[in-house]
CSV table of C-alpha atoms and ligand atoms in Angstrom, one decimal:
chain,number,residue,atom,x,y,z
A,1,UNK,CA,177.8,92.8,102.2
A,2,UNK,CA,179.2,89.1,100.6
A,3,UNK,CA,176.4,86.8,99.8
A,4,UNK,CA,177.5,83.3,99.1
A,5,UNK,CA,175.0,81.2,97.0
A,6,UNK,CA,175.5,77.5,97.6
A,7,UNK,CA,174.7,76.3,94.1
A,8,UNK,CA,175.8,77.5,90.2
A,9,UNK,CA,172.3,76.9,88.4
A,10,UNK,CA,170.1,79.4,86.7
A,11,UNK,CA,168.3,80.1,90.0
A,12,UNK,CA,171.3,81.5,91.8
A,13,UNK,CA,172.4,83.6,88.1
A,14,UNK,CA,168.9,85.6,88.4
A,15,UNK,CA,169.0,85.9,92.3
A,16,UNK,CA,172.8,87.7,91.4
A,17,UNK,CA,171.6,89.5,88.4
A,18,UNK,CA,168.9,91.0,90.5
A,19,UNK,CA,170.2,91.0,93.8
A,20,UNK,CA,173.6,93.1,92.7
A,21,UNK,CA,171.7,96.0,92.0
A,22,UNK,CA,171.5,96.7,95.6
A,23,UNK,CA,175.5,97.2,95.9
A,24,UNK,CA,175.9,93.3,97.1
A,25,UNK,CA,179.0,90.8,96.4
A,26,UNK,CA,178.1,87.4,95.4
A,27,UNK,CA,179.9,84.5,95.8
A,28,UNK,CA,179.2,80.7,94.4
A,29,UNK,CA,180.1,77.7,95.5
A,30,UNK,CA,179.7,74.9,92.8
A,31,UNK,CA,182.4,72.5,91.1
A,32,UNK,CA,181.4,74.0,87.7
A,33,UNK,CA,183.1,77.2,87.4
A,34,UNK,CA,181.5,77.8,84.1
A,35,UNK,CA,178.2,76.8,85.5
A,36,UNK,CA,175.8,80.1,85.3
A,37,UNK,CA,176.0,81.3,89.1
A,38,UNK,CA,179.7,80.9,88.7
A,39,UNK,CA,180.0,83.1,85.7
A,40,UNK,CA,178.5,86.0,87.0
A,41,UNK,CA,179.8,85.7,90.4
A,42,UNK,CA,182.2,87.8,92.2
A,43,UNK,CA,183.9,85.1,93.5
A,44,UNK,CA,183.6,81.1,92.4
A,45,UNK,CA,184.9,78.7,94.7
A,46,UNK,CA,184.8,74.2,94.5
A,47,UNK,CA,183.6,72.8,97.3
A,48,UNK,CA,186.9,72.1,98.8
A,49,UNK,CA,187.3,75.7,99.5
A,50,UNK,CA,183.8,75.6,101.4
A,51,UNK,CA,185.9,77.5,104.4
A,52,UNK,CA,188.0,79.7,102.7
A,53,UNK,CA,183.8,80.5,100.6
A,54,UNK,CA,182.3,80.5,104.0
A,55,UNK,CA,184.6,83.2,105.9
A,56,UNK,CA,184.1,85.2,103.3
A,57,UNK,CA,180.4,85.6,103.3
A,58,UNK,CA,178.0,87.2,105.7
A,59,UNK,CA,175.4,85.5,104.6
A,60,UNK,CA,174.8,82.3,102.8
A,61,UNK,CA,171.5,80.8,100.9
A,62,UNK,CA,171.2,78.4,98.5
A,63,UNK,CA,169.9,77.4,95.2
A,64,UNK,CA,168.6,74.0,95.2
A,65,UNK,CA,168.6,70.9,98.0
A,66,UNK,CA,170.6,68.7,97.5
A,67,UNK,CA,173.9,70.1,99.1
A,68,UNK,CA,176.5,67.4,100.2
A,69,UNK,CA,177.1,66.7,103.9
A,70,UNK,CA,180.5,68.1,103.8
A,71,UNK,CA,179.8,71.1,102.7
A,72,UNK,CA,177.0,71.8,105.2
A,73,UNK,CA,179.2,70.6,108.0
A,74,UNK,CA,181.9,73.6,107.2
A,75,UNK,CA,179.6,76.3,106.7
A,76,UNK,CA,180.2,79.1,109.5
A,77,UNK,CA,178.4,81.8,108.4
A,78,UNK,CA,174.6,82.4,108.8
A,79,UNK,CA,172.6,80.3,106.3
A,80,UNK,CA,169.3,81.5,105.2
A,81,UNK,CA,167.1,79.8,104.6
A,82,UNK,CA,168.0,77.7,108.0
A,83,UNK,CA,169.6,74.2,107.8
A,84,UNK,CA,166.5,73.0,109.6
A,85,UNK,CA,164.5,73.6,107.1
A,86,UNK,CA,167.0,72.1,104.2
A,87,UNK,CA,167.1,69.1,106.1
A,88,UNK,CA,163.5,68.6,106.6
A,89,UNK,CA,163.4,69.2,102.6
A,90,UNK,CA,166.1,67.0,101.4
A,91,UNK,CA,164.4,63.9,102.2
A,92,UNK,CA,160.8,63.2,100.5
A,93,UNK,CA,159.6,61.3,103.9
A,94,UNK,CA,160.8,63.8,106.4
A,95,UNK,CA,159.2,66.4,104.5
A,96,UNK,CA,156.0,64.7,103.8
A,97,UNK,CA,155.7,63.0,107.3
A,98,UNK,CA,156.2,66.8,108.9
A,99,UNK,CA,153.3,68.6,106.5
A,100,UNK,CA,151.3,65.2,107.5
A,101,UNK,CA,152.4,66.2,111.3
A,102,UNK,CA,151.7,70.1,111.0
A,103,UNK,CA,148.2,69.5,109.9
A,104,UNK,CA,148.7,69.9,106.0
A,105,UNK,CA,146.4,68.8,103.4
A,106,UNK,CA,149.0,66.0,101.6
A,107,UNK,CA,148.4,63.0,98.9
A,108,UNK,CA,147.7,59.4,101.3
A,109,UNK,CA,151.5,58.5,101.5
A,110,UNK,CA,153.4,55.5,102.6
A,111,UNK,CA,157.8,55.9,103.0
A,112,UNK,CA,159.3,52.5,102.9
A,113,UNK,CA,162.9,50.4,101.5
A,114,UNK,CA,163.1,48.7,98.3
A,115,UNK,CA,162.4,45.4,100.0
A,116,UNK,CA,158.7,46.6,101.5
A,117,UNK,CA,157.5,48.5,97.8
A,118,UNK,CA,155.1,45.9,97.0
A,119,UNK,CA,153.3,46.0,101.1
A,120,UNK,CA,153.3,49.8,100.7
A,121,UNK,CA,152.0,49.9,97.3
A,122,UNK,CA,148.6,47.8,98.5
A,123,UNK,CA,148.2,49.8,101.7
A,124,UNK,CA,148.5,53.2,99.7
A,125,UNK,CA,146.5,51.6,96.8
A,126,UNK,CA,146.7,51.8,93.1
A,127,UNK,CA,147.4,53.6,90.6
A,128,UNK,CA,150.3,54.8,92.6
A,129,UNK,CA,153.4,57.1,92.7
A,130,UNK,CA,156.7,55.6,93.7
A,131,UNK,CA,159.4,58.4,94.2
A,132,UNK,CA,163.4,58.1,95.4
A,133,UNK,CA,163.1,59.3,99.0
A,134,UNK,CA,166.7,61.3,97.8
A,135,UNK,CA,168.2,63.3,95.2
A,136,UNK,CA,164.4,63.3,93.3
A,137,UNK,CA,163.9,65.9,91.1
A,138,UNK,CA,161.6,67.2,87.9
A,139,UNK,CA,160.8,63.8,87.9
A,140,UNK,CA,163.8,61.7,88.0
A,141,UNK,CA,163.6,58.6,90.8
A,142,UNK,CA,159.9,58.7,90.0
A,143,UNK,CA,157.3,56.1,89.0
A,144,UNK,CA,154.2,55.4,87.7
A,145,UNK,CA,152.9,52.5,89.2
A,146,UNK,CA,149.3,51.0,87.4
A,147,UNK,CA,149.8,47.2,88.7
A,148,UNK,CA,152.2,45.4,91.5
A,149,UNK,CA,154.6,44.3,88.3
A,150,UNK,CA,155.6,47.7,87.9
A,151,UNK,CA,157.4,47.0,90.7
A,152,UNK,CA,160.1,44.7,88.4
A,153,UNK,CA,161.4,47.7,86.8
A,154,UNK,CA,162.1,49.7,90.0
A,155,UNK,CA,163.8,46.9,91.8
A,156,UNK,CA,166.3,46.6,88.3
A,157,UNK,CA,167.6,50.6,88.9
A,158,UNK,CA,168.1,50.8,92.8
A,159,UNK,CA,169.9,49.1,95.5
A,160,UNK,CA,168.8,47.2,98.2
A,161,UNK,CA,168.1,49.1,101.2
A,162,UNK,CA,167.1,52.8,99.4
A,163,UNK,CA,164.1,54.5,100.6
A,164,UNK,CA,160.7,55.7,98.7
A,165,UNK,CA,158.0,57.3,99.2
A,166,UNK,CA,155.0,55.7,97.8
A,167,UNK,CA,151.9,58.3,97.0
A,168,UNK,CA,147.9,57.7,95.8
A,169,UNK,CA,148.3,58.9,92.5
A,170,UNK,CA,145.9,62.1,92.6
A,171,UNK,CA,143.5,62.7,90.0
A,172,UNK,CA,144.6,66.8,89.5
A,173,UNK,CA,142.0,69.4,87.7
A,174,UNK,CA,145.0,71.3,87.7
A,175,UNK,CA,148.5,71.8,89.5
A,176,UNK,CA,149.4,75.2,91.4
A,177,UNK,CA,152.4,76.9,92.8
A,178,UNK,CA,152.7,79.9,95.0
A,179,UNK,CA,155.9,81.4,96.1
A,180,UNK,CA,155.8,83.2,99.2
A,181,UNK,CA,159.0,85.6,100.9
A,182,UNK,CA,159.6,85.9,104.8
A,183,UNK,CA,161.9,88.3,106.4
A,184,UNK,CA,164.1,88.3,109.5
A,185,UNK,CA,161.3,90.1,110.9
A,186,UNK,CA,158.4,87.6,110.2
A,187,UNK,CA,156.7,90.1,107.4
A,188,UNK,CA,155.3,88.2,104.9
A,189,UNK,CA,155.1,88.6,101.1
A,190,UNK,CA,152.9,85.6,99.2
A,191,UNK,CA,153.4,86.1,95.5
A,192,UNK,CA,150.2,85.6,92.8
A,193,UNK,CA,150.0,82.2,92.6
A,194,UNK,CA,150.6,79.8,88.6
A,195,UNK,CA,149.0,77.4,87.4
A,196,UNK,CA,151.8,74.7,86.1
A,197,UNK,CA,151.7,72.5,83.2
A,198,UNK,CA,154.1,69.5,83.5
A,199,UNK,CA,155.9,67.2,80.9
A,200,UNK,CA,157.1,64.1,81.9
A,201,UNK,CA,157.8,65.4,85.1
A,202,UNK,CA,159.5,68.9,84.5
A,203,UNK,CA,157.5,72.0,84.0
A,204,UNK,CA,157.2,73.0,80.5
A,205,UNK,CA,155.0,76.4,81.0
A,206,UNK,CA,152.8,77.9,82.9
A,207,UNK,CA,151.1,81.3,83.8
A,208,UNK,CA,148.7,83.4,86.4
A,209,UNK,CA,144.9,83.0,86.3
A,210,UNK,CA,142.4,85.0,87.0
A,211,UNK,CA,141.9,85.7,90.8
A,212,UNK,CA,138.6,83.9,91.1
A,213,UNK,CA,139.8,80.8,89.6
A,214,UNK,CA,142.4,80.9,92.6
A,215,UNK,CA,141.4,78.2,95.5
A,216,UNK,CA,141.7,81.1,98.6
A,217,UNK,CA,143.1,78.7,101.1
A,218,UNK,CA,146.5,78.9,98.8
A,219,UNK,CA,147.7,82.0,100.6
A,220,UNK,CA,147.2,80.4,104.0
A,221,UNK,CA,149.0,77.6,104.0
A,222,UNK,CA,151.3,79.0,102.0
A,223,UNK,CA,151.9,81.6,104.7
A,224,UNK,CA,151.4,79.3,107.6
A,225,UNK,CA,154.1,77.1,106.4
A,226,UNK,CA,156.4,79.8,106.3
A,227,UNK,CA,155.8,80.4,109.8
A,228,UNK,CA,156.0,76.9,110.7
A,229,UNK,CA,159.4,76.1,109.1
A,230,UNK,CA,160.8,80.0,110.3
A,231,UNK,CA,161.9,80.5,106.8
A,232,UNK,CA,164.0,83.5,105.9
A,233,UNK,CA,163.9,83.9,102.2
A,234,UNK,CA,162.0,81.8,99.9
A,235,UNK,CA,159.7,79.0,100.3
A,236,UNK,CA,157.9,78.0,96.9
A,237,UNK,CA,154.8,75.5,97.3
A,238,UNK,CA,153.5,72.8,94.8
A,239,UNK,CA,149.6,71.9,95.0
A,240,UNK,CA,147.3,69.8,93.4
A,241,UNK,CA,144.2,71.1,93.0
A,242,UNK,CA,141.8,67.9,93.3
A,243,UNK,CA,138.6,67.6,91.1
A,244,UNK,CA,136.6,68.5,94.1
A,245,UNK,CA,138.3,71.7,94.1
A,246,UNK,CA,140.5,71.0,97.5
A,247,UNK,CA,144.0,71.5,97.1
A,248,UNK,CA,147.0,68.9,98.3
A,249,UNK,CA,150.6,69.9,98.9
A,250,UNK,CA,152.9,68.3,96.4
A,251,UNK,CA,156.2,69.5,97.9
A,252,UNK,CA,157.4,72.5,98.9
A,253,UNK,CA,161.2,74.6,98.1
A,254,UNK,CA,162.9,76.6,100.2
A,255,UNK,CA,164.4,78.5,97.9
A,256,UNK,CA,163.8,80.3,94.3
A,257,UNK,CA,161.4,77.9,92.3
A,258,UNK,CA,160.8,78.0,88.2
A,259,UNK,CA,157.5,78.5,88.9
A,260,UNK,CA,158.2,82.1,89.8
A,261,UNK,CA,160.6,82.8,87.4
A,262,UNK,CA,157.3,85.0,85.7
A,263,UNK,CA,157.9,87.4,88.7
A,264,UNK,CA,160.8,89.1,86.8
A,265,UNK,CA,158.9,90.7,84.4
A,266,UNK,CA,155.3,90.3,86.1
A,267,UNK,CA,155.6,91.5,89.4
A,268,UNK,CA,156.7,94.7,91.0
A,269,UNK,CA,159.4,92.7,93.1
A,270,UNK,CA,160.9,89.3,91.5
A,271,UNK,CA,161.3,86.7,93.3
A,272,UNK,CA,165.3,86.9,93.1
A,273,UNK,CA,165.5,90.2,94.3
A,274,UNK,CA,162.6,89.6,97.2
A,275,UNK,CA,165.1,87.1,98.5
A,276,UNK,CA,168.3,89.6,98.2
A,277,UNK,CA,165.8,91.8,100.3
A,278,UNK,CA,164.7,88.9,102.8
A,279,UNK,CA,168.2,87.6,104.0
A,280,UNK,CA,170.0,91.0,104.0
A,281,UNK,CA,167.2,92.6,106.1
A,282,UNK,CA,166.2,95.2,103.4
A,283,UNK,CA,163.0,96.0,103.4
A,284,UNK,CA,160.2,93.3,101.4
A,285,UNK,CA,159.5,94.9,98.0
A,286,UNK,CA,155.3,94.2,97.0
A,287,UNK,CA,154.6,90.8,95.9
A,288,UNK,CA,151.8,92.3,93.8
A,289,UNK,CA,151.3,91.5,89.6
A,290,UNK,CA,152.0,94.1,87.3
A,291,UNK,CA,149.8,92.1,84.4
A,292,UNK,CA,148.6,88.6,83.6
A,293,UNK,CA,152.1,87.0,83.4
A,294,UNK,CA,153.5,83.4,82.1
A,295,UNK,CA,156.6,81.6,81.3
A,296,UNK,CA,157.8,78.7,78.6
A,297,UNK,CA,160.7,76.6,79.5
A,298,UNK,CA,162.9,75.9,77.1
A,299,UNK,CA,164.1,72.2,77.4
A,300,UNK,CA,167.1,70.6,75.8
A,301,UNK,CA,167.5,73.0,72.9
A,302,UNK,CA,170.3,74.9,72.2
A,303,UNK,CA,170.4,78.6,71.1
A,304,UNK,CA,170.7,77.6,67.6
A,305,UNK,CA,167.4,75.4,67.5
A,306,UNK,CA,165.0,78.1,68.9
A,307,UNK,CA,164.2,81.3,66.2
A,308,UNK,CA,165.2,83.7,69.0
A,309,UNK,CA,164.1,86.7,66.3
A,310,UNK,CA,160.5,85.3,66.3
A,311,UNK,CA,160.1,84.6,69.9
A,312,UNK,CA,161.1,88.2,70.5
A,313,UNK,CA,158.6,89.5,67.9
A,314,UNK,CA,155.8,88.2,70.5
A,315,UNK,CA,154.8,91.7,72.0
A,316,UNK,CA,155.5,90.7,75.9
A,317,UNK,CA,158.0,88.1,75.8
A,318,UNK,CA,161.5,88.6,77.2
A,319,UNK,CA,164.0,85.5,76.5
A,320,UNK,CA,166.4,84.5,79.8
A,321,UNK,CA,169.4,81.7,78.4
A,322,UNK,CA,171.1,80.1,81.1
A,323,UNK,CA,174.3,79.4,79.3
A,324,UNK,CA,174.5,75.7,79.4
A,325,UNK,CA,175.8,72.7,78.0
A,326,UNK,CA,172.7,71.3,75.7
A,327,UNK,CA,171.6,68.1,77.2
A,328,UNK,CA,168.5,66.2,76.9
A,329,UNK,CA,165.2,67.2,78.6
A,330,UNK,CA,168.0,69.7,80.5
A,331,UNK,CA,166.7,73.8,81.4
A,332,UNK,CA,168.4,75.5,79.3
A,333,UNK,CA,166.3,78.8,79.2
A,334,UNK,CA,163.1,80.3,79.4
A,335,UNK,CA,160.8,82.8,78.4
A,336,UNK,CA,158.4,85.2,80.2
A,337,UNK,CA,155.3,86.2,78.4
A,338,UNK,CA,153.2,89.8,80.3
A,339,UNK,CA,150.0,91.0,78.6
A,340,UNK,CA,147.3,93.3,79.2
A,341,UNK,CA,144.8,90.6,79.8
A,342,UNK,CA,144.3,87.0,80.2
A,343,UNK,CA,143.1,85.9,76.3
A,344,UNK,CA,146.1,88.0,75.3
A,345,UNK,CA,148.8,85.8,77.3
A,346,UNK,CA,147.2,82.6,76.5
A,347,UNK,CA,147.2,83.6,72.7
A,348,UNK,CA,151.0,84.9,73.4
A,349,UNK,CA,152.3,82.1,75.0
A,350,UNK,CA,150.4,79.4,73.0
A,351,UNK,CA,152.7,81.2,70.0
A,352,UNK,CA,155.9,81.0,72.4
A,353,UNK,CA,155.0,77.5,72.7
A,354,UNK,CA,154.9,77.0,68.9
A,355,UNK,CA,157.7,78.7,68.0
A,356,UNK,CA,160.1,76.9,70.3
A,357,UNK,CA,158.7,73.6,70.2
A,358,UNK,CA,156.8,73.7,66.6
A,359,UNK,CA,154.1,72.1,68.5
A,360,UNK,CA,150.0,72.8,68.8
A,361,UNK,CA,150.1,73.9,72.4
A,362,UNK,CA,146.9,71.9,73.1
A,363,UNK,CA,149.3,69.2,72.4
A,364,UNK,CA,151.0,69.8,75.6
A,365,UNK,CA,148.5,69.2,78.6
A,366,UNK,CA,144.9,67.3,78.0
A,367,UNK,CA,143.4,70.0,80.1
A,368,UNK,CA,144.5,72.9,77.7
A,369,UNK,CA,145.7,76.2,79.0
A,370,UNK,CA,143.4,77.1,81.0
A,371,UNK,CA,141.4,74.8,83.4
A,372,UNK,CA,137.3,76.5,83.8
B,401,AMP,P1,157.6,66.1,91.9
B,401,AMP,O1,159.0,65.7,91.6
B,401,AMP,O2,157.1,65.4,93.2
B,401,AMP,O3,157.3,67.5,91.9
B,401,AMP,O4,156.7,65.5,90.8
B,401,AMP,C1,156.8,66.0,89.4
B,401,AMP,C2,155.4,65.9,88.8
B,401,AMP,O5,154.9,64.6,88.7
B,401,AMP,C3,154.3,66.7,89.5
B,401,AMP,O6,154.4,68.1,89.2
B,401,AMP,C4,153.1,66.0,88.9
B,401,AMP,O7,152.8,66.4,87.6
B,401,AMP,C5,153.5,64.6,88.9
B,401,AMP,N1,153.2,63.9,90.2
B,401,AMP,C6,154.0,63.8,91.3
B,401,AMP,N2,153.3,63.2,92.3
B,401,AMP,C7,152.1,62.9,91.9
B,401,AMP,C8,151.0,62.3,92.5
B,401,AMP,N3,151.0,61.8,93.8
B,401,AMP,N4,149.9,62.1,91.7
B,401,AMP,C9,149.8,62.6,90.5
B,401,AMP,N5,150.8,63.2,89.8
B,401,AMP,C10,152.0,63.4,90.5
């Protein structure tokens, strides 16, 4: 069976890494033919050639959102998961106005154009979060907005006429994911869900609590939402869980997240390989945790400023380099901690932490590494 992955990052690497054990081609379709995806790939074609790609493959998915028109408008084969639900997520207000629509617990949001930012702003109240209705992501488009002059600054960096979303800034204990796997079938896999610690808008580490600490409502909507959308493959959820311990949807993916990248060394089934399984029509492999897992980003360094010798002395850690150009801020690896229990990982990755970033990991996040 040909695969085609619509995408050359890191996400669509693993999912061919893991996926080609089951006797698959892969094929990528991404301008960068050095990109990772592309590298590894049976087969890399530009987006011109999105025909030529598209004949070729029995099956298509993708690796992240924000796929241009006229590539969608030429695909033939079967995409998974369904260009319904990629257009619902590649606008922040169509996404957000359908979780408000379905019943979902989300922040008090306002979508509006440039011109309106100040009317929205007062009916959603401040502080406020002001994010690029497109092409948003790990933080970029975004704003922190404490008073109505804030506003200046965004009205400099876009045109007239773009679309926001405008959002109550929510007053987190703690921010959770969950990744959860649907099959052509409608059998559902929900995978242990991470609690996320964020930098400046990109996630710089985070790792599995304890079961207890886990809101149990995560599962449900997690699953529900799955259902709702008909998603065959991935769908990975963002929450907030509030100080009165009720959780909000941030956003959701539909598609492999980084928040699940732990899942190749902590689960019995990663989340790459769960997704081979889900759009081929294999059989789900378990969702369940092996051990207390984690995982460290590893931002805008290259190879050369990280001591890969001393991050691999860390019993449990496995190192995963995407092979990119260094650029600032930019993924360009990460590392998965597993470890028999919960004090061990958070001793284990507070150490990754040091070592790649030389940096007191209570430096990282106010609320430390874990959040009772
Ligand atoms: P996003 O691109 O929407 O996932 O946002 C990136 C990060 O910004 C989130 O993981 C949060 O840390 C923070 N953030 C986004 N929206 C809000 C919000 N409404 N309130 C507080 N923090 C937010």
């Amino acid at each position: 069976m040909n695969i085609g992955i619509l995408g050359g990052g890191q996400l669509g690497w693993m999912t061919i890494l893991e996926g080609r054990k089951f006797g698959f081609n892969f094929f990528v379709l991404d301008e960068n033919p050095h990109a990772p995806a592309s590298k590894v790939a049976d087969g890399w074609f530009p987006p011109e050639k999105v025909e030529e790609f598209s004949e070729l493959c029995d099956v298509i998915t993708y690796e992240f959102e924000h796929i241009e028109d006229s590539v969608i408008e030429n695909l033939k084969g079967q995409v998974l998961p369904s260009l319904d639900v990629l257009k619902i997520k590649k606008n922040r207000g169509s996404e957000k106005n359908f979780l408000l629509k379905a019943g979902y617990p989300v922040p008090k949001f306002e979508v509006c154009k440039l011109e309106n930012l100040e009317e929205c702003v007062r009916k959603v109240g401040l502080p406020a979060v002001v994010k690029a209705e497109k092409l948003g992501y790990d933080g970029k488009g975004q704003y922190r907005v404490s008073s109505l002059n804030d506003l200046k600054s965004i009205s400099k960096n876009h045109p007239e006429g773009e679309s926001f979303v405008v959002e109550e800034m929510v007053h987190f204990r703690a921010e959770i994911s969950a990744v959860g796997v649907r099959d052509k079938k409608g059998r559902i896999g929900v995978f242990p869900v991470t609690q996320n610690v964020h930098e400046e808008g990109i996630l710089l580490y985070n790792w599995t609590p304890k079961e207890e600490e886990v809101p149990n409502d995560v599962v449900s909507v997690v699953s529900d939402l799955m259902e709702d959308l008909s998603v065959v493959g991935l769908l990975a959820v963002e929450f907030f869980l509030t100080e009165e311990g009720k959780i909000l949807i941030n956003e959701f993916a539909p598609r492999p997240h980084n928040t699940g990248h732990y899942t190749l060394d902590g689960a019995y089934t990663s989340q790459f390989e769960n997704l081979t399984r889900a759009i081929t029509g294999l059989p789900l492999g378990s969702t369940r945790l092996k051990a207390p897992s984690g995982m460290v980003n590893i931002l805008g360094l290259s190879l050369e400023d990280i001591d890969v010798e001393d991050i691999l002395s860390v019993e449990g850690a496995k190192l995963y380099w995407y092979g990119k150009e260094k650029r600032e801020r930019r993924k360009m690896g990460h590392v998965n901690v597993v470890a028999e229990d919960h004090e061990t990982l958070k001793l284990n990755l507070q150490e990754v932490l040091r070592i790649i970033y030389q940096r007191d990991a209570s430096t990282f996040s106010p609320r430390g590494i874990y959040y009772k």
